[in-house]
Short mmCIF file of C-alpha atoms and ligand atoms in Angstrom, two decimals:
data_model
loop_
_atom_site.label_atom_id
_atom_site.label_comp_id
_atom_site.label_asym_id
_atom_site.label_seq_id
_atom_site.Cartn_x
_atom_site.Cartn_y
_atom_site.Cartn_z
CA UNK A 59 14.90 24.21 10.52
CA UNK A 60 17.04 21.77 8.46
CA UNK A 61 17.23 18.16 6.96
CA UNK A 62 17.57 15.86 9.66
CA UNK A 63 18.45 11.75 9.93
CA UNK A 64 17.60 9.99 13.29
CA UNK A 65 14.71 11.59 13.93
CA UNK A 66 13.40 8.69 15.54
CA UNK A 67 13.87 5.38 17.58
CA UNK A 68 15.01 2.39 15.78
CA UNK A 69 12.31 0.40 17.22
CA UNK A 70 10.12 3.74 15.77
CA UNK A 71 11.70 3.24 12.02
CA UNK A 72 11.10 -0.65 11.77
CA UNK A 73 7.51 -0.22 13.20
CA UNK A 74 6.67 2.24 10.20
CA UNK A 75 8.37 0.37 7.34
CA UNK A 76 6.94 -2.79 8.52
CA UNK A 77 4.26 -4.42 6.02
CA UNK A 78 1.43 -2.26 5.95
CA UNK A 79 -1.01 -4.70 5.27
CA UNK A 80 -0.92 -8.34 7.18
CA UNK A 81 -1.44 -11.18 5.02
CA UNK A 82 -4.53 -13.66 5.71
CA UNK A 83 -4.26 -16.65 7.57
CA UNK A 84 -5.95 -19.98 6.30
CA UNK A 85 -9.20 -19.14 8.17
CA UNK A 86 -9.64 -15.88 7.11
CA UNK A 87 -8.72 -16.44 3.35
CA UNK A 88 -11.02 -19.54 3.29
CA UNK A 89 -13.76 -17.33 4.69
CA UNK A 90 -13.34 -14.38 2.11
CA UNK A 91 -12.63 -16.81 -0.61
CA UNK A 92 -16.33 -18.57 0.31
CA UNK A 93 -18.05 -15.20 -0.64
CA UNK A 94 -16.93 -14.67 -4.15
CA UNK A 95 -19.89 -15.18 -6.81
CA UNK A 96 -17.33 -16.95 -9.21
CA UNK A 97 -18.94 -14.74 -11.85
CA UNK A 98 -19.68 -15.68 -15.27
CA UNK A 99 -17.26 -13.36 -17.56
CA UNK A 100 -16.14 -12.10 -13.96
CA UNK A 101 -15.56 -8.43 -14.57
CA UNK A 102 -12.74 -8.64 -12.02
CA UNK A 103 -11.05 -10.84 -14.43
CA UNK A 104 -11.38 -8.38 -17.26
CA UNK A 105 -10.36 -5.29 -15.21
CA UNK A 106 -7.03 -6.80 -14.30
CA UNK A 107 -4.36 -5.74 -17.15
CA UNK A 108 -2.59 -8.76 -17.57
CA UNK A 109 -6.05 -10.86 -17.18
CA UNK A 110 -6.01 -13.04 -13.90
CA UNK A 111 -8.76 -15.88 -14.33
CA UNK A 112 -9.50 -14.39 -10.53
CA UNK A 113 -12.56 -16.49 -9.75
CA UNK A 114 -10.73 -19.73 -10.73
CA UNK A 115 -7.67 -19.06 -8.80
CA UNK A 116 -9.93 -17.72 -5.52
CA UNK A 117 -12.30 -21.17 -6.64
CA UNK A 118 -8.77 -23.01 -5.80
CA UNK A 119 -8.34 -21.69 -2.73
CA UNK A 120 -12.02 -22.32 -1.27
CA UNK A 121 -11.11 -26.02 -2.16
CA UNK A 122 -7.71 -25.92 -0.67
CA UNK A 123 -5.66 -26.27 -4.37
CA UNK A 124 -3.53 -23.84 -3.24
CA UNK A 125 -0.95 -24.75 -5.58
CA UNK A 126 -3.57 -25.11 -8.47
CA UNK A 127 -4.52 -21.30 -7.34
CA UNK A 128 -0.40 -19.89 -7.65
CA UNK A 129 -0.48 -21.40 -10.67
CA UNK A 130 -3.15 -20.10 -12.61
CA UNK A 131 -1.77 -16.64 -10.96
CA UNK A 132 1.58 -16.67 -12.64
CA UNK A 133 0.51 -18.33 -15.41
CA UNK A 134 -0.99 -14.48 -16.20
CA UNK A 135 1.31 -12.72 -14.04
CA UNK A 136 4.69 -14.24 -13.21
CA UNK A 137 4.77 -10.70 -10.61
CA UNK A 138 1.12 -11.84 -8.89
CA UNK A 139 2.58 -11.80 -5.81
CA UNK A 140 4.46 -8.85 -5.68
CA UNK A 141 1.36 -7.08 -7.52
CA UNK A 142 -0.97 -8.10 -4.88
CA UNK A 143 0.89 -5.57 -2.74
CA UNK A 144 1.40 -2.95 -4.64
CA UNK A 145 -1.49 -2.58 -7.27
CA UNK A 146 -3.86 -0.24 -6.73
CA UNK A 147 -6.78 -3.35 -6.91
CA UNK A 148 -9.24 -0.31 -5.69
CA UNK A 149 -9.26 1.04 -9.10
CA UNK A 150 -8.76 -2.30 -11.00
CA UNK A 151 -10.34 -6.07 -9.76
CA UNK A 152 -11.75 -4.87 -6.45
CA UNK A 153 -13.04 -1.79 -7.82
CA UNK A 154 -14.57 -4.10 -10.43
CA UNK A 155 -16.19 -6.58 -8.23
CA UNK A 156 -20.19 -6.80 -8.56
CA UNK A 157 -20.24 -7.14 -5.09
CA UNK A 158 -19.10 -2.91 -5.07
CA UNK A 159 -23.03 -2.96 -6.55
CA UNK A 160 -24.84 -5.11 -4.31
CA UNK A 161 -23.41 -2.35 -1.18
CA UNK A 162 -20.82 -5.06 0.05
CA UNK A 163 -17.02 -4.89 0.43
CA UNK A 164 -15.61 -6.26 -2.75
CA UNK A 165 -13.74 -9.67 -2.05
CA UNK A 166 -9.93 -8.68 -0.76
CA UNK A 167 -8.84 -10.20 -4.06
CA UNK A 168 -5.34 -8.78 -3.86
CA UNK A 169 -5.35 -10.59 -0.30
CA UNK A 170 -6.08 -13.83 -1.65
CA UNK A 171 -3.61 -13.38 -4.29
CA UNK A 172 -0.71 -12.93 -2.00
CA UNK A 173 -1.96 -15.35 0.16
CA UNK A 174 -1.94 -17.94 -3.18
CA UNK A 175 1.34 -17.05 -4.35
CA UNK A 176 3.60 -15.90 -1.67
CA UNK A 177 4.66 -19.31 0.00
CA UNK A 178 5.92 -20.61 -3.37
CA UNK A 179 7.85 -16.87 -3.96
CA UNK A 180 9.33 -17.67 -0.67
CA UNK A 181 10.39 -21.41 -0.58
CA UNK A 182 11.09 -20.89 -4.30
CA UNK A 183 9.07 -23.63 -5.49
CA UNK A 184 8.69 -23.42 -9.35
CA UNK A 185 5.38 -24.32 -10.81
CA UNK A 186 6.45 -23.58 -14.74
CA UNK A 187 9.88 -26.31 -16.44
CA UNK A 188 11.66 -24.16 -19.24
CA UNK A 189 11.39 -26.03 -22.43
CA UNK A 190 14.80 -27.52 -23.84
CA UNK A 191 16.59 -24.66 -25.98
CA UNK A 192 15.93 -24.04 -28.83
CA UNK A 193 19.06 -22.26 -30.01
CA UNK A 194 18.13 -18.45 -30.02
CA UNK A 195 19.40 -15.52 -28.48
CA UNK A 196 16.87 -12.38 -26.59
CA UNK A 197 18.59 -9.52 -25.11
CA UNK A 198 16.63 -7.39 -22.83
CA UNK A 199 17.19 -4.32 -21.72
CA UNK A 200 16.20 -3.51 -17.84
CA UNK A 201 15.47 -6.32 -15.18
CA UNK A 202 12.25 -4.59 -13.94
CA UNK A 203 8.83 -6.24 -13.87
CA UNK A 204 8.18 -5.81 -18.14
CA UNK A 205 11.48 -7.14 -19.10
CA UNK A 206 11.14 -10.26 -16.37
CA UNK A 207 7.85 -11.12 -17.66
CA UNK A 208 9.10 -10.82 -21.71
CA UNK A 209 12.44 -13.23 -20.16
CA UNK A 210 9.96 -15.55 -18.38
CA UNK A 211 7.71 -16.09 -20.90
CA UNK A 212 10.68 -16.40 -23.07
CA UNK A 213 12.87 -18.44 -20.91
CA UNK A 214 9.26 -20.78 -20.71
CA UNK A 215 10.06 -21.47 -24.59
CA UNK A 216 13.10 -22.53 -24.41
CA UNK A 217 14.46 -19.14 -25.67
CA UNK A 218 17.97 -18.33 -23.82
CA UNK A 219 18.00 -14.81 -22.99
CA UNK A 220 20.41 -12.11 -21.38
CA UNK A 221 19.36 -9.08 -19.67
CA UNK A 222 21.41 -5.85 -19.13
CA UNK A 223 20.32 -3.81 -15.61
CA UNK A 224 22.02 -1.17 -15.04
CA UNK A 225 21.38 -1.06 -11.50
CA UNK A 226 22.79 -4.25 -8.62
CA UNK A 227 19.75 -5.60 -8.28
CA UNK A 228 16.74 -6.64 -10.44
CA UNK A 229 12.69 -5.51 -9.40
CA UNK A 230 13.14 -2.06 -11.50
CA UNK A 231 10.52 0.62 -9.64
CA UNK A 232 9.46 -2.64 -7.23
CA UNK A 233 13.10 -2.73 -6.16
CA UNK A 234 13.81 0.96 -5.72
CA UNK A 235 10.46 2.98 -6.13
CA UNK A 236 7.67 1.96 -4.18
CA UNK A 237 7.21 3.21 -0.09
CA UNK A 238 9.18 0.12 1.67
CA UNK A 239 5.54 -0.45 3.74
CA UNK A 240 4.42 -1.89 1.02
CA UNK A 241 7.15 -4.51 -0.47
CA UNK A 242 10.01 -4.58 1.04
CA UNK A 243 13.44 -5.22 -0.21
CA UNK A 244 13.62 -8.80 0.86
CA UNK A 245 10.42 -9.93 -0.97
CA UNK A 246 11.52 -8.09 -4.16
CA UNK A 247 14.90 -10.06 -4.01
CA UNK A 248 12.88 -13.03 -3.49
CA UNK A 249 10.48 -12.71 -6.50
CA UNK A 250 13.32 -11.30 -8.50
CA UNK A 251 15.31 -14.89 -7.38
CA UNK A 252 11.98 -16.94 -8.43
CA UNK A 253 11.25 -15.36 -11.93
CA UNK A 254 15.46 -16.51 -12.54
CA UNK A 255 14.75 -19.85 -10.72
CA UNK A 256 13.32 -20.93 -14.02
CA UNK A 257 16.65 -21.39 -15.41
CA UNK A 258 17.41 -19.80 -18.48
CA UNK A 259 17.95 -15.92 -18.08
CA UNK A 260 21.32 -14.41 -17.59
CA UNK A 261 21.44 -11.18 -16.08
CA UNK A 262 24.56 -8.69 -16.12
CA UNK A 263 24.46 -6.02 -13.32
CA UNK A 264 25.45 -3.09 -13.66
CA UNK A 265 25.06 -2.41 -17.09
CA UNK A 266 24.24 1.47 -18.79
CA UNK A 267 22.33 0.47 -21.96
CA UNK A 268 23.72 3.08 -24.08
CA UNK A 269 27.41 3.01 -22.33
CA UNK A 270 28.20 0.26 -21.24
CA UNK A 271 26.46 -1.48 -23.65
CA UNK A 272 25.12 -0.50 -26.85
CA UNK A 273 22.17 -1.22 -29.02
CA UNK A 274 24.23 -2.29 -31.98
CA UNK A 275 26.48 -4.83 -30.40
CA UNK A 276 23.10 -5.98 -28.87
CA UNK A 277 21.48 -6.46 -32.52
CA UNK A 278 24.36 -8.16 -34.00
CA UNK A 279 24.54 -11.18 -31.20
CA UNK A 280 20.90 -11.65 -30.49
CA UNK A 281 17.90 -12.62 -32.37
CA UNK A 282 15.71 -9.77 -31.02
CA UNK A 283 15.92 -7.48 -28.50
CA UNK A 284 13.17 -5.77 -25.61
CA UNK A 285 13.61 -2.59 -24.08
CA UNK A 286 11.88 -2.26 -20.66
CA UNK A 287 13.52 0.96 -20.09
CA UNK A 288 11.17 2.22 -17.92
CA UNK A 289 11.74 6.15 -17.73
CA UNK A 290 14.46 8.92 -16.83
CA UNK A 291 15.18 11.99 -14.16
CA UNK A 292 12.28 13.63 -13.21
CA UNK A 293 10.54 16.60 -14.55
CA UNK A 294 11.96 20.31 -13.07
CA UNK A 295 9.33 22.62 -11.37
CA UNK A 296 11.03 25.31 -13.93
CA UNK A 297 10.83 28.17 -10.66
CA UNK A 298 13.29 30.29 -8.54
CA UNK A 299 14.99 28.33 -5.93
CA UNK A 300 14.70 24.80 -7.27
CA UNK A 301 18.45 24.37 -7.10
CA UNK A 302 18.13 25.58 -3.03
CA UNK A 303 20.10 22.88 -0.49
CA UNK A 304 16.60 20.69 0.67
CA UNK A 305 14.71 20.62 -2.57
CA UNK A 306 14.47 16.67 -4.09
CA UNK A 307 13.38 14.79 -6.50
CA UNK A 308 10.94 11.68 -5.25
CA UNK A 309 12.09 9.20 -7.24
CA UNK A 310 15.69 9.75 -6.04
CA UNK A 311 14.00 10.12 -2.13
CA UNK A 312 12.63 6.92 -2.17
CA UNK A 313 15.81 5.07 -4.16
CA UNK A 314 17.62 5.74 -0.86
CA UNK A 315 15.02 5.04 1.31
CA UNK A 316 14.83 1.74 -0.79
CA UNK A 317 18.62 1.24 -0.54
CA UNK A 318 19.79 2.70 2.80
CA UNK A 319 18.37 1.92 6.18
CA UNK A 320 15.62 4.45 7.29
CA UNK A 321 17.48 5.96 9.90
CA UNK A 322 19.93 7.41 7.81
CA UNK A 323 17.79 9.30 5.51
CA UNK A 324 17.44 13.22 6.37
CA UNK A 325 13.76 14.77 6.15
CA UNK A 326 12.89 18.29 6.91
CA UNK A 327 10.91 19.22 9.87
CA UNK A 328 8.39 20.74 7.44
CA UNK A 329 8.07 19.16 4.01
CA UNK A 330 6.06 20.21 1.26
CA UNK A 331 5.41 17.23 -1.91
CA UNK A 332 4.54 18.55 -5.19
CA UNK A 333 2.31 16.61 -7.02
CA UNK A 334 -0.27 13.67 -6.54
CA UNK A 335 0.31 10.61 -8.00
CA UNK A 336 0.98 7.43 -6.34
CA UNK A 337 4.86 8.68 -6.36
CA UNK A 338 3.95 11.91 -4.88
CA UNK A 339 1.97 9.91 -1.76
CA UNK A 340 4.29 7.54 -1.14
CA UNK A 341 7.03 9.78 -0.81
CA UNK A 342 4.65 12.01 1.28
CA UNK A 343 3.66 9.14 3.67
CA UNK A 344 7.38 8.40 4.16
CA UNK A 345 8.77 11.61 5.02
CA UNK A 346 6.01 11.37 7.68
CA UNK A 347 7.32 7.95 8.73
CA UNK A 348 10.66 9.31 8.84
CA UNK A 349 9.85 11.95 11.38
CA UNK A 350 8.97 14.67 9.67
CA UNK A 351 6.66 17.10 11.77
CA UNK A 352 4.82 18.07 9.03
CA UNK A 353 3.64 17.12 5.50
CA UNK A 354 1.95 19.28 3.06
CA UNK A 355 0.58 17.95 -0.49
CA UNK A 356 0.31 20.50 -3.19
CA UNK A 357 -1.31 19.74 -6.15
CA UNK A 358 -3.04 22.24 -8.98
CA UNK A 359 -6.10 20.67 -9.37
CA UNK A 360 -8.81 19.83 -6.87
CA UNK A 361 -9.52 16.04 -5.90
CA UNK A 362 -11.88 14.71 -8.29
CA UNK A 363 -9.09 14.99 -10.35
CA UNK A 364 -6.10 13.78 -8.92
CA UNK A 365 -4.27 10.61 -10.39
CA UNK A 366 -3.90 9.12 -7.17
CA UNK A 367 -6.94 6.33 -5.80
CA UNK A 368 -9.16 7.82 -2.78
CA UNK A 369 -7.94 5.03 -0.63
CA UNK A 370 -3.97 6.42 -1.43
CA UNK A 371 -5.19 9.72 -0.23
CA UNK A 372 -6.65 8.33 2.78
CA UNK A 373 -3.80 6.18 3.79
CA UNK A 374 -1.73 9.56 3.39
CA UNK A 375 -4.20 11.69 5.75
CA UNK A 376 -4.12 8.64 8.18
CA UNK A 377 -0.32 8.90 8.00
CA UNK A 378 -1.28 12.91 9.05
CA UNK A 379 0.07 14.11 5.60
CA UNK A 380 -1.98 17.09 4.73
CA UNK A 381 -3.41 18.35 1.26
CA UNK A 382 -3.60 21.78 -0.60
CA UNK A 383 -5.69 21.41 -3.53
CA UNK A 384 -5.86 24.19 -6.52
CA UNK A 385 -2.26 25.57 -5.92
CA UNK A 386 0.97 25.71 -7.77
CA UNK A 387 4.53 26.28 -6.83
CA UNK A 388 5.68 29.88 -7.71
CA UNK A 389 9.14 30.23 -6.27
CA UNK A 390 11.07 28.25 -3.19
CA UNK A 391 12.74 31.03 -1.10
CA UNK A 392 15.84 30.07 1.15
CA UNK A 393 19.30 31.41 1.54
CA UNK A 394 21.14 28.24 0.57
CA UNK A 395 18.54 26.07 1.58
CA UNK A 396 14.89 26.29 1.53
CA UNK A 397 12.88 28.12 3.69
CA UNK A 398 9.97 28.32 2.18
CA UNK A 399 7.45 27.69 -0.88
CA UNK A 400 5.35 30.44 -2.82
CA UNK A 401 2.09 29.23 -4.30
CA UNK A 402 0.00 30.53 -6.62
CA UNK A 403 -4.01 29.92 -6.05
CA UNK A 404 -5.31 28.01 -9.05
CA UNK A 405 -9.17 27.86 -10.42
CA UNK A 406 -10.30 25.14 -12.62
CA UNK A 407 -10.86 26.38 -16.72
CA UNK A 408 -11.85 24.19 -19.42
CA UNK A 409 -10.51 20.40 -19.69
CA UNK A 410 -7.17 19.65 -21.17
CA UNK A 411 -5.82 17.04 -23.53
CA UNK A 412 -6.12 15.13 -20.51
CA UNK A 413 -9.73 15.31 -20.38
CA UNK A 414 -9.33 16.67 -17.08
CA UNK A 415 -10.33 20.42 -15.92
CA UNK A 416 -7.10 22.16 -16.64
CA UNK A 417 -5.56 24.47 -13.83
CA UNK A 418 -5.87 28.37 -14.02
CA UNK A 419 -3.85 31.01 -12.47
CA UNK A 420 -5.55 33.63 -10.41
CA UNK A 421 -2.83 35.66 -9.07
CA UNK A 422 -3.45 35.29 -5.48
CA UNK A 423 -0.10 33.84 -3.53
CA UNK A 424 0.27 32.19 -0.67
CA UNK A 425 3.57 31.17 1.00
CA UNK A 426 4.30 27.80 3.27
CA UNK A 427 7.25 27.59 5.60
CA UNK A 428 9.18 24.77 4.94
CA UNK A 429 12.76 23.58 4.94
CA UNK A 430 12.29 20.48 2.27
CA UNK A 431 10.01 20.17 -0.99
CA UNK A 432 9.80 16.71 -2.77
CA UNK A 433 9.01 16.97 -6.48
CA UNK A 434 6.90 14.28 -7.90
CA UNK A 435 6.05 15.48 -11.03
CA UNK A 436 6.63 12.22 -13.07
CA UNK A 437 9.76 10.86 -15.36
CA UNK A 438 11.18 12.40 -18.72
CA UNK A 439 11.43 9.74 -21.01
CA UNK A 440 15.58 8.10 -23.16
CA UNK A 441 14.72 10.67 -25.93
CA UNK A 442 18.10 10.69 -27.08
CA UNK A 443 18.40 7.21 -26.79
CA UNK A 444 15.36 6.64 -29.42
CA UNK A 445 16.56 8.94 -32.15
CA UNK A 446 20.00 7.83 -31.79
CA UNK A 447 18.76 3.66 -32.17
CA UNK A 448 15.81 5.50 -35.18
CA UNK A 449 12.97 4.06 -32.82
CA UNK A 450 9.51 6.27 -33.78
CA UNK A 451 8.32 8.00 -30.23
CA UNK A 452 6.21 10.83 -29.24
CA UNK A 453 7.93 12.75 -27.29
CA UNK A 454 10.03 9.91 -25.87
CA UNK A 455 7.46 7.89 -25.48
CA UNK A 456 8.30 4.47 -27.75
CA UNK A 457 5.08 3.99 -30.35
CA UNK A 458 4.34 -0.01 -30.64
CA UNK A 459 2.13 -2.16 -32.66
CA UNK A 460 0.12 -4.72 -30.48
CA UNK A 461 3.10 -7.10 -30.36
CA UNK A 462 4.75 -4.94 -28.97
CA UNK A 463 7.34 -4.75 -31.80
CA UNK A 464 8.45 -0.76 -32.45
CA UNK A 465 8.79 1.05 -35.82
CA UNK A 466 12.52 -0.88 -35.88
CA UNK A 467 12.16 -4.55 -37.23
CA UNK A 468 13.13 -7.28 -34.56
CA UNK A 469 13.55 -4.38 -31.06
CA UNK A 470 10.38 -4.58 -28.81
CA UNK A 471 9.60 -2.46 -25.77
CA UNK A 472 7.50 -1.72 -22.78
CA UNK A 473 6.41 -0.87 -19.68
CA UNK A 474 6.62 2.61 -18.47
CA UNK A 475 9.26 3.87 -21.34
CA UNK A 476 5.70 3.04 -23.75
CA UNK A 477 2.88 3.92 -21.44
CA UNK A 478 4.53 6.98 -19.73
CA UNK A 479 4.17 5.29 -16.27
CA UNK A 480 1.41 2.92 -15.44
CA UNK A 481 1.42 0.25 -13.07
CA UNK A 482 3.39 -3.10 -12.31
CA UNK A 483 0.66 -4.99 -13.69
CA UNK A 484 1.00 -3.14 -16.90
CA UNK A 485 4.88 -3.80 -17.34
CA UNK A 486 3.91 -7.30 -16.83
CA UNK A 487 1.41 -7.32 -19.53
CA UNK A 488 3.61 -5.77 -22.05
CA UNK A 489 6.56 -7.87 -21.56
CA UNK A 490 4.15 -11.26 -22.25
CA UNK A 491 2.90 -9.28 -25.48
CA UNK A 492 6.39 -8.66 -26.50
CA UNK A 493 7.53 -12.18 -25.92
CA UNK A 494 4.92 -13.79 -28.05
CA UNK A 495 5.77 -10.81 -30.40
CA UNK A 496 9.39 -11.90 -30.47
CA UNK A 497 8.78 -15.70 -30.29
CA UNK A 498 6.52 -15.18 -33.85
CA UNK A 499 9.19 -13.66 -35.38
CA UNK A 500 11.21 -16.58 -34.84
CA UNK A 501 8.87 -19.25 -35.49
CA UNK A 502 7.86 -20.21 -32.64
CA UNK A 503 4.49 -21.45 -31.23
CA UNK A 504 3.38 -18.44 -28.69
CA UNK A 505 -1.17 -18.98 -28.72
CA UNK A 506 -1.05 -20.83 -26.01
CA UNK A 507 0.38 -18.13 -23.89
CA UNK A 508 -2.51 -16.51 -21.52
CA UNK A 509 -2.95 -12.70 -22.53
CA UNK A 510 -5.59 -10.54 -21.39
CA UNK A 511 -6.35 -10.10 -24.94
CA UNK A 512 -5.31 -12.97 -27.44
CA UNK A 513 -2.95 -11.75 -30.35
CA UNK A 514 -2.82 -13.00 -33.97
FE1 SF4 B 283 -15.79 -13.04 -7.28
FE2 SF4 B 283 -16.15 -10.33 -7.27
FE3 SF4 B 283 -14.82 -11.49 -9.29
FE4 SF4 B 283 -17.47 -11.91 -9.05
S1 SF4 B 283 -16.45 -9.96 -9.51
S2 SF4 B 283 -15.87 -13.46 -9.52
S3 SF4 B 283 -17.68 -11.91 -6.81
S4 SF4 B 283 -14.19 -11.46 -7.13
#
């Protein structure tokens, strides 16, 4: 057994990147649109993180103001078309919908969404004009969704701003860390291309805040500055064998499935993933999609407590990805390259700072043969970084007031590098709180900018 590329057919790989979920036609969305409630104080509305007015926009649609409806969608989220693929809507405005209580499907909202917003992403039609400018400066650090939304929302005032990325392309984890069945790289170049149509954003490629570019130089030419981050390498397994030829990380696996063409991506015959967050089953589902035979989840708790949504998990098991619940990663044996994976059997003890039932050894092993294990065991956040710039954190992770602004006058941040790693929809939130955070320091007006929750 070894890692292997060209496992498959062409025709094979394009079938299981393709878009995993269709988008509606005009019949279908008009029909689904007909059976929202349009809810007074709609709790689908209040569930969504950067607040989506969701029964006006679906309202629009029903009365064919399709334009009207993209509007008031970026108006709240400049990335609603990219986030009605990839949020997890199950545990946020569908899973809110109070039509979950009366025993009916809750209305495809995220379906609608795209279905709003993706013709205008696509023909790059912009529904926002950038104010004239008004003579100040905003660097941003990382072109992912937070720092996008903090430029857009800027570049909307008539701010001029810059942003440093140190990778080719903008999109951050939309780019180069979510499974390609979801968004694929021509839709995230696409919405990246929109959110700059707006005129008014400069973005230098290839930049290594930190080497390339440092925050001091960045403090003396701008007005303020954002970090969006986002996070760093990903956390070790700390066991024997984790250096072993076939042992990766995810978020590296799915950067080159992101930036390489399927084919040419090796996967084991037998893969174990460590972990169980959304990271963990993407990169899970797309070993299997690259050919793997099989694909073994191991996580230490059971599955009332995993991160990951039910309907994740099930898209996984569909994909024939299978799951070993209450079991931890002892040592990976191999001579040069793995061969296999020790586990130790877990029980559940008491619950953890998480709030969760905490995993407990019980000494009982079992061992998996496989010749590939995928870590997905989250991100370690810039520590470094923060103490060198004299940024408060805990343990990496950037402390902010509600603005936004951190412990150092005039240098916002967020997104993942403040939340630890939430979702798109999150990154998008904080970058509009850190842009009205940024345009009160200057003087600027910034109440009329849609929040989920208005800031004084
Ligand atoms: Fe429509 Fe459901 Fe939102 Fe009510 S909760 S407004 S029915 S989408």
């Amino acid at each position: 057994m070894s890692l292997q590329n060209n496992r498959l057919p062409e025709e094979k790989y394009r079938e299981n990147f393709a878009d995993i979920h269709p988008p509606f036609v005009e019949s279908r969305a008009l029909i689904e649109a007909n059976r929202c409630l349009y809810c007074y104080d709609a709790p689908c509305t209040k569930a969504c993180p950067t607040g989506i007015d969701v029964p006006l926009f679906i309202k629009q649609i029903s009365t064919g103001n399709i334009k009207g409806s993209a509007t008031t969608i970026f108006d709240s989220n400049i990335f609603g078309a990219g986030c009605a693929r990839v949020c997890p809507v199950e545990k946020l405005c569908e899973g809110a919908c109070v039509c979950n209580q009366l025993h009916e499907e809750p209305i495809p909202i995220g379906t609608l969404q795209r279905y709003a917003t993706e013709q205008f992403i696509e023909k790059n039609i912009q529904l926002f004009e950038r104010k004239p400018s008004v003579g100040k400066k905003v660097a941003i650090v990382g072109a992912g969704p937070a720092g996008l939304s903090c430029a857009h929302v800027l570049a909307r005032e008539g701010v001029d701003v810059t942003i440093y990325e140190k990778e080719s392309k903008g999109g951050g984890l939309m780019t180069y860390g979510v499974a390609g069945y979801k968004v694929n790289a021509d839709f995230c170049q696409s919405e990246v291309d929109y959110v700059l149509g707006l005129g008014g954003i400069n973005v230098e490629y290839g930049k290594v805040f930190g080497k390339d570019i440092l925050a001091a130089e960045l403090r003396s030419n701008f007005d303020a500055l954002f970090l969006g981050l986002g996070l760093g390498t990903t956390r070790k397994l700390g066991v024997d064998g984790e250096g072993l030829d076939g042992v990766v990380d995810a978020i590296s696996y799915i950067y080159d499935i992101r930036t390489k063409r399927p084919s040419t991506i090796p996967v084991g015959e037998k893969v174990a993933v460590i972990g169980m967050g959304m990271t963990a089953i993407d990169a899970a589902r797309q070993s299997k999609r690259l050919g793997a035979s099989d694909v073994t989840m191991i996580y230490r708790r059971t599955e009332k407590e995993k991160p990951a949504t039910d309907k994740e998990l099930e898209g996984a098991r569909t994909d024939g990805v299978q799951v070993v619940w209450l079991a931890a990663p002892q040592t990976i044996k191999g001579n040069g390259k793995v061969e296999s994976i020790v586990c130790e059997k877990m029980k559940l003890g008491p619950p953890d700072s998480s709030g969760r039932q905490s995993p407990v050894p019980t000494g009982e092993t079992f061992e998996l043969q496989v010749d590939m294990v995928i870590k997905a065991l989250g991100q370690l956040p810039y520590q470094s970084l923060l103490d060198e710039m004299g940024i408060k954190h805990r343990g990496g992770i950037i402390e902010v007031n509600g603005m936004r602004q951190t412990s150092v006058p005039g240098i916002y941040a967020g997104g993942d590098a403040v939340n630890g790693g939430r979702e798109v929809v999150d990154a998008v939130e904080d970058g509009k709180l850190a842009a009205c955070g940024i345009l009160h320091q200057l003087g600027l007006p910034y109440q009329h900018i849609k929040l989920k929750t208005q800031v004084n």
